PDB file of C-alpha atoms and ligand atoms in Angstrom:
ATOM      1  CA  UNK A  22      -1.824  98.683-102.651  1.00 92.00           C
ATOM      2  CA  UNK A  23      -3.486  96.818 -99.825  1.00 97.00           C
ATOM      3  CA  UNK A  24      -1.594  95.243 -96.505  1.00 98.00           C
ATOM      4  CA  UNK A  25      -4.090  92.335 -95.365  1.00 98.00           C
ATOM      5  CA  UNK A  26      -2.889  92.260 -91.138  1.00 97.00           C
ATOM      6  CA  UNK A  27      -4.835  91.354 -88.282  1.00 95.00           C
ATOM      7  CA  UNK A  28      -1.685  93.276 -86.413  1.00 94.00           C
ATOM      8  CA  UNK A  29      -2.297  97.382 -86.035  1.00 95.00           C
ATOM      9  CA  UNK A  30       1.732  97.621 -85.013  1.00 93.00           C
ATOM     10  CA  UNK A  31       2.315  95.916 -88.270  1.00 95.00           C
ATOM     11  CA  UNK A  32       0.263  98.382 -90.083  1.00 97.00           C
ATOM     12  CA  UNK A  33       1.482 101.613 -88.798  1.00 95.00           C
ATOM     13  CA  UNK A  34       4.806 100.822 -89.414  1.00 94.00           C
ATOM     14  CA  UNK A  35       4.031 100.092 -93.148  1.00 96.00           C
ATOM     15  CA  UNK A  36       2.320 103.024 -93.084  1.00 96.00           C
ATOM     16  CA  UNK A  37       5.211 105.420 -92.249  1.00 93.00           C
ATOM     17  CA  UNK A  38       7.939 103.342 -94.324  1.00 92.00           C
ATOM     18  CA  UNK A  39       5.687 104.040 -97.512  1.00 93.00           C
ATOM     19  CA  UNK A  40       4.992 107.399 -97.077  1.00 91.00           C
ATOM     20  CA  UNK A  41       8.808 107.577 -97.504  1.00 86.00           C
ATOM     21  CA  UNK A  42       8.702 105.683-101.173  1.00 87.00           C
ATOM     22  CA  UNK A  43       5.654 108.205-101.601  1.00 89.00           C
ATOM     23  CA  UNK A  44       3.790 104.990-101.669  1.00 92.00           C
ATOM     24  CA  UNK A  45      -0.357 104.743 -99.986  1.00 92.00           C
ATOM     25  CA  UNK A  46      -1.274 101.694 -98.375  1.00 95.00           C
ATOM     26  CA  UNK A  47      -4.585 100.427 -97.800  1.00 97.00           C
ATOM     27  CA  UNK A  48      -5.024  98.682 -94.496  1.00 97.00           C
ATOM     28  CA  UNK A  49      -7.344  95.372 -94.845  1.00 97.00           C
ATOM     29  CA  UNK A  50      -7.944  94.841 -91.017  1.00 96.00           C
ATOM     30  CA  UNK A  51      -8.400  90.845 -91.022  1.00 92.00           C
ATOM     31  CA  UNK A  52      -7.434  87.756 -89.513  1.00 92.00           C
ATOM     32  CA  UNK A  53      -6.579  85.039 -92.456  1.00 89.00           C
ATOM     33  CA  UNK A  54      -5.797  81.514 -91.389  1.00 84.00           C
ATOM     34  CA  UNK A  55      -2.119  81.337 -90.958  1.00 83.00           C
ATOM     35  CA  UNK A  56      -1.046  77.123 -92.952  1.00 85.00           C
ATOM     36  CA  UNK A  57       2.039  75.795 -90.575  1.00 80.00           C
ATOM     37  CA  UNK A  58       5.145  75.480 -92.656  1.00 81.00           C
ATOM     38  CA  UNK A  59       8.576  75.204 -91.574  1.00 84.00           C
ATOM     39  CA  UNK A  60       9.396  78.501 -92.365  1.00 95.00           C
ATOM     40  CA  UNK A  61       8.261  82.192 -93.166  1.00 97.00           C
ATOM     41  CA  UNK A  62       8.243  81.853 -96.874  1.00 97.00           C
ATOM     42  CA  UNK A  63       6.414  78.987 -97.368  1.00 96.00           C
ATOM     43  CA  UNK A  64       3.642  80.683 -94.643  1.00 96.00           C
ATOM     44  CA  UNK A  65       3.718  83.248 -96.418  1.00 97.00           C
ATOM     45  CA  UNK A  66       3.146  81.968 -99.818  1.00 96.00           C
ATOM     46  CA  UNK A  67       0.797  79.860 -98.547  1.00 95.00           C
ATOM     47  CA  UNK A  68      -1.268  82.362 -97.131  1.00 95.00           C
ATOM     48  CA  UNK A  69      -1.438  84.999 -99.934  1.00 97.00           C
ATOM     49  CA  UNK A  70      -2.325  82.040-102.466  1.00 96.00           C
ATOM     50  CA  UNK A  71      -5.462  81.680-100.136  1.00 95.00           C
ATOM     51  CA  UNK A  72      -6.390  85.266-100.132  1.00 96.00           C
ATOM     52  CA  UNK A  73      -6.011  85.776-104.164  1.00 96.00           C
ATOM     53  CA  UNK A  74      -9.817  85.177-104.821  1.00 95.00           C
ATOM     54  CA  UNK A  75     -10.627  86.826-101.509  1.00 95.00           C
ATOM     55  CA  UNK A  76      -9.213  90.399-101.917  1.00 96.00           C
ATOM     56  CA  UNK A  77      -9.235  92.452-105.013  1.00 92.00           C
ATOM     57  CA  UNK A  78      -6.496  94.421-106.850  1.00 89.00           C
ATOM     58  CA  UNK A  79      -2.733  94.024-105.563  1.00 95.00           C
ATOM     59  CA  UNK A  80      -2.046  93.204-101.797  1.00 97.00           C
ATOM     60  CA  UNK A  81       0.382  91.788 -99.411  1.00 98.00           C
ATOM     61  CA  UNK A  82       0.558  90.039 -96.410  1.00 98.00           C
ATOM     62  CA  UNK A  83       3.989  89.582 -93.975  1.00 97.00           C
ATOM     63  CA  UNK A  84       4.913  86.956 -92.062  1.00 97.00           C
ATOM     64  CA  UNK A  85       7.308  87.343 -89.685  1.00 97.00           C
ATOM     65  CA  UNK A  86       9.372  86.150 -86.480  1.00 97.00           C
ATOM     66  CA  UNK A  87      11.613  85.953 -83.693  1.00 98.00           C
ATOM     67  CA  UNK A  88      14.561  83.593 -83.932  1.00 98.00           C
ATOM     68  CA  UNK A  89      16.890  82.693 -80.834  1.00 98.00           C
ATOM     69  CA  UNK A  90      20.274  81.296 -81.399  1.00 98.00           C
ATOM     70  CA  UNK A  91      20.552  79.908 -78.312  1.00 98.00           C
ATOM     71  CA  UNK A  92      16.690  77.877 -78.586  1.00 98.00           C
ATOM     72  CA  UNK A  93      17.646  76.660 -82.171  1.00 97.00           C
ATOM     73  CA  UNK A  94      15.850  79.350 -84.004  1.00 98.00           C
ATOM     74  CA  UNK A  95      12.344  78.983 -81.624  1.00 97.00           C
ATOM     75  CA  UNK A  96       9.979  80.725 -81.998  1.00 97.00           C
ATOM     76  CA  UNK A  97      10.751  81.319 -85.470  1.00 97.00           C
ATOM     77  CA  UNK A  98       7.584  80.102 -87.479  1.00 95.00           C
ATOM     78  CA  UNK A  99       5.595  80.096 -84.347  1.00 95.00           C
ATOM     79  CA  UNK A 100       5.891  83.257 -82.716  1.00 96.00           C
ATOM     80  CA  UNK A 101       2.410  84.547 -83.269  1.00 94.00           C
ATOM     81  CA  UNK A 102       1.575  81.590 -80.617  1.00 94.00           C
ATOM     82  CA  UNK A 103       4.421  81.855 -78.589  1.00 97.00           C
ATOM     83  CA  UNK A 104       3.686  85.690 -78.321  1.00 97.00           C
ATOM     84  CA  UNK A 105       0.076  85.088 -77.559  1.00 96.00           C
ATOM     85  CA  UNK A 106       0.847  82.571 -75.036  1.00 98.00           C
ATOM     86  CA  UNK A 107       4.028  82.808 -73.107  1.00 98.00           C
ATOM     87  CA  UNK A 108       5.232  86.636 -74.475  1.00 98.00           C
ATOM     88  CA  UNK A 109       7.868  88.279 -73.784  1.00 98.00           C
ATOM     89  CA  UNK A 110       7.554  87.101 -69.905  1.00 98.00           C
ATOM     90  CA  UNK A 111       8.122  83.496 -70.943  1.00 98.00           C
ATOM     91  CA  UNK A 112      11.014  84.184 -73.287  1.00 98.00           C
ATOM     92  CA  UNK A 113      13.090  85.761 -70.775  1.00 98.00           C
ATOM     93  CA  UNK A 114      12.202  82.688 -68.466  1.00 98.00           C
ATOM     94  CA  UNK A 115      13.366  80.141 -71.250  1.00 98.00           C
ATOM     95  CA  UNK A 116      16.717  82.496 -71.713  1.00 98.00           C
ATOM     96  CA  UNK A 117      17.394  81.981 -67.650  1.00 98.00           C
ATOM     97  CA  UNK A 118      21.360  80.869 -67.294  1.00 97.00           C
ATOM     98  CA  UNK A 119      21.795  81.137 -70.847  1.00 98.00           C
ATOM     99  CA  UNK A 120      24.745  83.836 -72.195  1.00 98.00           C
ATOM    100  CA  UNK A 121      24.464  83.361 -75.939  1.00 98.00           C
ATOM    101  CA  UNK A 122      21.352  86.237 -76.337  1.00 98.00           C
ATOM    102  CA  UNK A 123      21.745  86.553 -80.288  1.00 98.00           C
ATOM    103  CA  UNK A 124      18.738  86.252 -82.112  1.00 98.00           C
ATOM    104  CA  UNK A 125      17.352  87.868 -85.422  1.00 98.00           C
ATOM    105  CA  UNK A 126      14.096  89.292 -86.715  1.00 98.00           C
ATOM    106  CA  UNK A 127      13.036  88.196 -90.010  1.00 98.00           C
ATOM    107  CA  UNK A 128      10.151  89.444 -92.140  1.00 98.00           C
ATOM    108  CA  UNK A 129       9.333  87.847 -95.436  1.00 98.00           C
ATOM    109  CA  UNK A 130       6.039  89.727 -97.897  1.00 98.00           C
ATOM    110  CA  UNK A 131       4.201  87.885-100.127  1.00 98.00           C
ATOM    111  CA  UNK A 132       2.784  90.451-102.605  1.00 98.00           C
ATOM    112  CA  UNK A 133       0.092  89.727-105.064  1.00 97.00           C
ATOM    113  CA  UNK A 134       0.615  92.180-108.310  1.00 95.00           C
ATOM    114  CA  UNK A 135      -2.962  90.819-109.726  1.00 93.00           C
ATOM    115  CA  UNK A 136      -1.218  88.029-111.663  1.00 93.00           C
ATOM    116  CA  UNK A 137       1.298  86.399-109.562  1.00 96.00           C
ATOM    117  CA  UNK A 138       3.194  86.372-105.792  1.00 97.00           C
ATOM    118  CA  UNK A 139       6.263  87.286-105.083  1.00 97.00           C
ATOM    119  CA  UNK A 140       8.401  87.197-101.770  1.00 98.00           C
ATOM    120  CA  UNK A 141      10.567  90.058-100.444  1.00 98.00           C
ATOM    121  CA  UNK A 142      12.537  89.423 -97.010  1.00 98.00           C
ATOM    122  CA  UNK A 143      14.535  91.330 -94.620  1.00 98.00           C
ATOM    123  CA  UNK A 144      16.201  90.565 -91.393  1.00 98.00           C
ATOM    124  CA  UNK A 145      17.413  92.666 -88.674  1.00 98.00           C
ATOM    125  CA  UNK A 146      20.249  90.856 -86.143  1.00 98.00           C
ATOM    126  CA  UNK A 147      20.226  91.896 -82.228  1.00 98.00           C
ATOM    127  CA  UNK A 148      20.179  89.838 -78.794  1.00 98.00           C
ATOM    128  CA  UNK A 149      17.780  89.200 -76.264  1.00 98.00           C
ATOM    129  CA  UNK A 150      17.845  91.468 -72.952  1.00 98.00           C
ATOM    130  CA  UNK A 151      17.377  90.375 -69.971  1.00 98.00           C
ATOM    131  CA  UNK A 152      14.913  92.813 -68.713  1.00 98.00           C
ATOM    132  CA  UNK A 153      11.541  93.920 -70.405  1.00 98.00           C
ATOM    133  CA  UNK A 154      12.268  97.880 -71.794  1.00 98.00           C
ATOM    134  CA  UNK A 155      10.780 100.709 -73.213  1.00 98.00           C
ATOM    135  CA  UNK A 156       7.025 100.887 -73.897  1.00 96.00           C
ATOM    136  CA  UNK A 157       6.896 101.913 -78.140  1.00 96.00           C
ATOM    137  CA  UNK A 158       6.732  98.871 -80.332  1.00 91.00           C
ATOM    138  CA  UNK A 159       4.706  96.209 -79.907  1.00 96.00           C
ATOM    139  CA  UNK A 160       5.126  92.176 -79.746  1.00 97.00           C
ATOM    140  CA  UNK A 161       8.867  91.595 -78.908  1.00 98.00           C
ATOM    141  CA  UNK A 162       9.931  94.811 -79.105  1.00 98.00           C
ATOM    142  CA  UNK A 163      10.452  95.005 -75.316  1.00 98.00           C
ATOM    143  CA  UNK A 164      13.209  92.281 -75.215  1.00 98.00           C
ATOM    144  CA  UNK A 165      14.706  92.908 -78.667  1.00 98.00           C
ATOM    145  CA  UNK A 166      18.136  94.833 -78.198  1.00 98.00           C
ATOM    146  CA  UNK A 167      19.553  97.003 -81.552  1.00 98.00           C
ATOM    147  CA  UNK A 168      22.340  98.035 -80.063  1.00 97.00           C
ATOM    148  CA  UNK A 169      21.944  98.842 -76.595  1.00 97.00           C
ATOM    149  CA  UNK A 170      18.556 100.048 -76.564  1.00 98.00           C
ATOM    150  CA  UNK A 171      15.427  97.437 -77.027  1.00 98.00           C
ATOM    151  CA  UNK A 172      12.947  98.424 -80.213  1.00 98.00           C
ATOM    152  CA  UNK A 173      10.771  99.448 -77.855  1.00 98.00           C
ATOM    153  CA  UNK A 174      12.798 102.388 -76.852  1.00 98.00           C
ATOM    154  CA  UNK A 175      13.651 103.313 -80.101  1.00 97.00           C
ATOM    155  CA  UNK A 176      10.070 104.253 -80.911  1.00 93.00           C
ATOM    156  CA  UNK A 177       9.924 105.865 -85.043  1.00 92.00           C
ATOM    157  CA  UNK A 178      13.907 104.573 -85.135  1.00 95.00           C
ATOM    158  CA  UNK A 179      13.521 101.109 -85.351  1.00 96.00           C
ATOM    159  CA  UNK A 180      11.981 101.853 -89.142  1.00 94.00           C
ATOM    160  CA  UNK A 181      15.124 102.324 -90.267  1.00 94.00           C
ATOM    161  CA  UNK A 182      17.068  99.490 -89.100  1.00 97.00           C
ATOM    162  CA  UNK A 183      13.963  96.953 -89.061  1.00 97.00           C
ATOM    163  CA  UNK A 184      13.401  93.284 -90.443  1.00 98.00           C
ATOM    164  CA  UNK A 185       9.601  95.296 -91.981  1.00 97.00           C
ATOM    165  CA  UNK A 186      11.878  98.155 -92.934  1.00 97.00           C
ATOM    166  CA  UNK A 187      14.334  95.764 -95.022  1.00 97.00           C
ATOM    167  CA  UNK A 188      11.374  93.954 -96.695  1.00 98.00           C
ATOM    168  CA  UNK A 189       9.260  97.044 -97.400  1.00 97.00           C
ATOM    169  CA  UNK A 190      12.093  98.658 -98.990  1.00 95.00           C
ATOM    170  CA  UNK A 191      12.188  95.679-101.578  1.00 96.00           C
ATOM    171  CA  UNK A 192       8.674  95.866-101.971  1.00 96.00           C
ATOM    172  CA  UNK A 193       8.389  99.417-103.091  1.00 93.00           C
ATOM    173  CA  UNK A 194      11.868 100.009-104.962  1.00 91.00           C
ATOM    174  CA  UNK A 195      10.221  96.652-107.181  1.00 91.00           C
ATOM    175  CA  UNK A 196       6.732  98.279-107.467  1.00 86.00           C
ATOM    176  CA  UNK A 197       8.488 102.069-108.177  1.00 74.00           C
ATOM    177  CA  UNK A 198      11.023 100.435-110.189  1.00 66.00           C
ATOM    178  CA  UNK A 199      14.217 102.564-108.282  1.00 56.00           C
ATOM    179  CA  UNK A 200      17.235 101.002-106.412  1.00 55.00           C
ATOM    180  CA  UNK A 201      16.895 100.503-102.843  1.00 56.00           C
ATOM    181  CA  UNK A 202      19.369 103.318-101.986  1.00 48.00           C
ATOM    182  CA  UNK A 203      16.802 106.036-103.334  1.00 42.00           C
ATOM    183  CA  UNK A 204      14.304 104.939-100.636  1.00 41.00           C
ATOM    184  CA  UNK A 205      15.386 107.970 -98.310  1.00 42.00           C
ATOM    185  CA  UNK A 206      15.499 107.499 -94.107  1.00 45.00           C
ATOM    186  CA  UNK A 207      11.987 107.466 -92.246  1.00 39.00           C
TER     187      UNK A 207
HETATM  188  P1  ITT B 305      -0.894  88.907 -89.155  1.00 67.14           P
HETATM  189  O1  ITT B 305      -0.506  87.463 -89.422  1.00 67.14           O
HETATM  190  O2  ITT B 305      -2.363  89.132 -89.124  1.00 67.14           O
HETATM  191  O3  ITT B 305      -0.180  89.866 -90.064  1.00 67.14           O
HETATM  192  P2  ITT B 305       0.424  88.438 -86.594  1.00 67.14           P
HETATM  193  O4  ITT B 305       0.622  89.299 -85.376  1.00 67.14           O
HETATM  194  O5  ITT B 305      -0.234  87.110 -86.391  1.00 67.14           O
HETATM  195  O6  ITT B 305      -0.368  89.309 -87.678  1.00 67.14           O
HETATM  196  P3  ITT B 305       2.761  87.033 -87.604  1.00 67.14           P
HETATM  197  O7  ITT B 305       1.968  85.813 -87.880  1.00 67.14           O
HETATM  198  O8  ITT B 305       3.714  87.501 -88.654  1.00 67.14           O
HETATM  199  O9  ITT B 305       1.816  88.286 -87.295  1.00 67.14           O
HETATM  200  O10 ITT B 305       3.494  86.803 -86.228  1.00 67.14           O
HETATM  201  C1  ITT B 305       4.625  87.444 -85.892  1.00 67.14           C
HETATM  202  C2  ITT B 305       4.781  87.523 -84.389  1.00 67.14           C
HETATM  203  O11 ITT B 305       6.045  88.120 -84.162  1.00 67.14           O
HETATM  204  C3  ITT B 305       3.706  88.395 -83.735  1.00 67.14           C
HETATM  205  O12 ITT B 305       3.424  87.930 -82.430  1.00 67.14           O
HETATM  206  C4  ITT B 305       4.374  89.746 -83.655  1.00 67.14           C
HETATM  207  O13 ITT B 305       3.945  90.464 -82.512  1.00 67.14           O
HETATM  208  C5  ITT B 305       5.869  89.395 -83.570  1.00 67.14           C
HETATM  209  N1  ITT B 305       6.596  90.393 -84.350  1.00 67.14           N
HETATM  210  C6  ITT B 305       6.659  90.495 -85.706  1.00 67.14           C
HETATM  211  N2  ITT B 305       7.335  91.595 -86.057  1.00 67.14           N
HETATM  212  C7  ITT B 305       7.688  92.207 -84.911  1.00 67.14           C
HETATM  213  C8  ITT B 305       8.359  93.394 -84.619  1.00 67.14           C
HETATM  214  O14 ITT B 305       8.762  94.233 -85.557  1.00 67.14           O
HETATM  215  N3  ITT B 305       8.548  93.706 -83.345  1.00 67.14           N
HETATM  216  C9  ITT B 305       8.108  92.898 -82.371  1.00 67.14           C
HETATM  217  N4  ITT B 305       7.459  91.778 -82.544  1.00 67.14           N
HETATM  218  C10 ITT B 305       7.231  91.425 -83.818  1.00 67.14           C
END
């Protein structure tokens, strides 16, 4: 099946999760015009609806993001801006003076089957640091604590503990038609 993502740390984390469900993805390298909406699912939905005539056989497309406790769920929808803008820099400046660090990463799929779309989410629950770490990952990896190491020190580990991770693992027990818990560890 094909992953339609402008976002190459996106991809190869697909890549290795699916090789787990002895599943091949096809990377579609492409930037699709994202709809607003007030949340993942209805981006998501949204966004694979328009691609439907545009791509052939099955596909999927993820949306995903950041949300802050403490900011009222921002970035949330909007962190594809908000990371392109103020990254993870700006985030640790809008945390300044503030304790409460828990946020969550969500990831919701919107998977085309060649007749209709449906969603598969995960989430993943951590807290903001207060420094930038590690140098794997990519996006907010850097300020995204699991524990007491950021994503971006956990390098291959975050896939099994990730929002993606979560999602995929819906994805391909649905497709392979086997409970989640025979999806082994990446
Ligand atoms: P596509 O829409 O083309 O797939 P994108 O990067 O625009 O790629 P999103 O719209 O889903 O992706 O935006 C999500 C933002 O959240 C983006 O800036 C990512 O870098 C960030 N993000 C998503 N998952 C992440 C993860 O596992 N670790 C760190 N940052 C992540």
């Amino acid at each position: 099946m094909k992953f339609v993502t402008s976002n190459e740390g996106k991809f190869r984390e697909a890549k290795a999760i699916a090789e787990n469900f002895s599943i091949q993805i096809e990377w579609i390298k492409m930037e699709y015009e994202e709809p607003q909406g007030f949340n993942l699912e209805e981006i998501a939905t949204k966004s694979a609806e328009k691609l439907v005539d545009k791509i052939k056989g099955p596909f999927f497309i993820e949306d995903s993001g950041l949300f802050i406790e403490s900011l009222n769920g921002f970035p949330g929808p909007y962190s594809s801006y908000v990371f392109k803008t103020i990254g993870n820099r700006g985030i640790l400046k809008l945390m300044e003076g503030i304790s409460n660090r828990r946020a969550y990463f969500k990831s919701v799929i919107a998977y085309f089957d060649g007749s209709r779309i449906t969603l598969f989410d995960g989430v993943v629950e951590g807290r903001i640091s207060y420094e930038i770490r590690g140098n794997k990952g990519f996006g907010f990896d850097p300020i995204f604590l699991y524990g007491d190491r950021t994503f971006a020190e956990m390098g291959e580990e975050k896939n099994n503990v990730s929002h993606r991770r979560r999602a995929l693992e819906k994805l391909f027990s649905s497709v392979a038609n086997v409970p989640i818990s025979k999806g082994c560890d990446v």
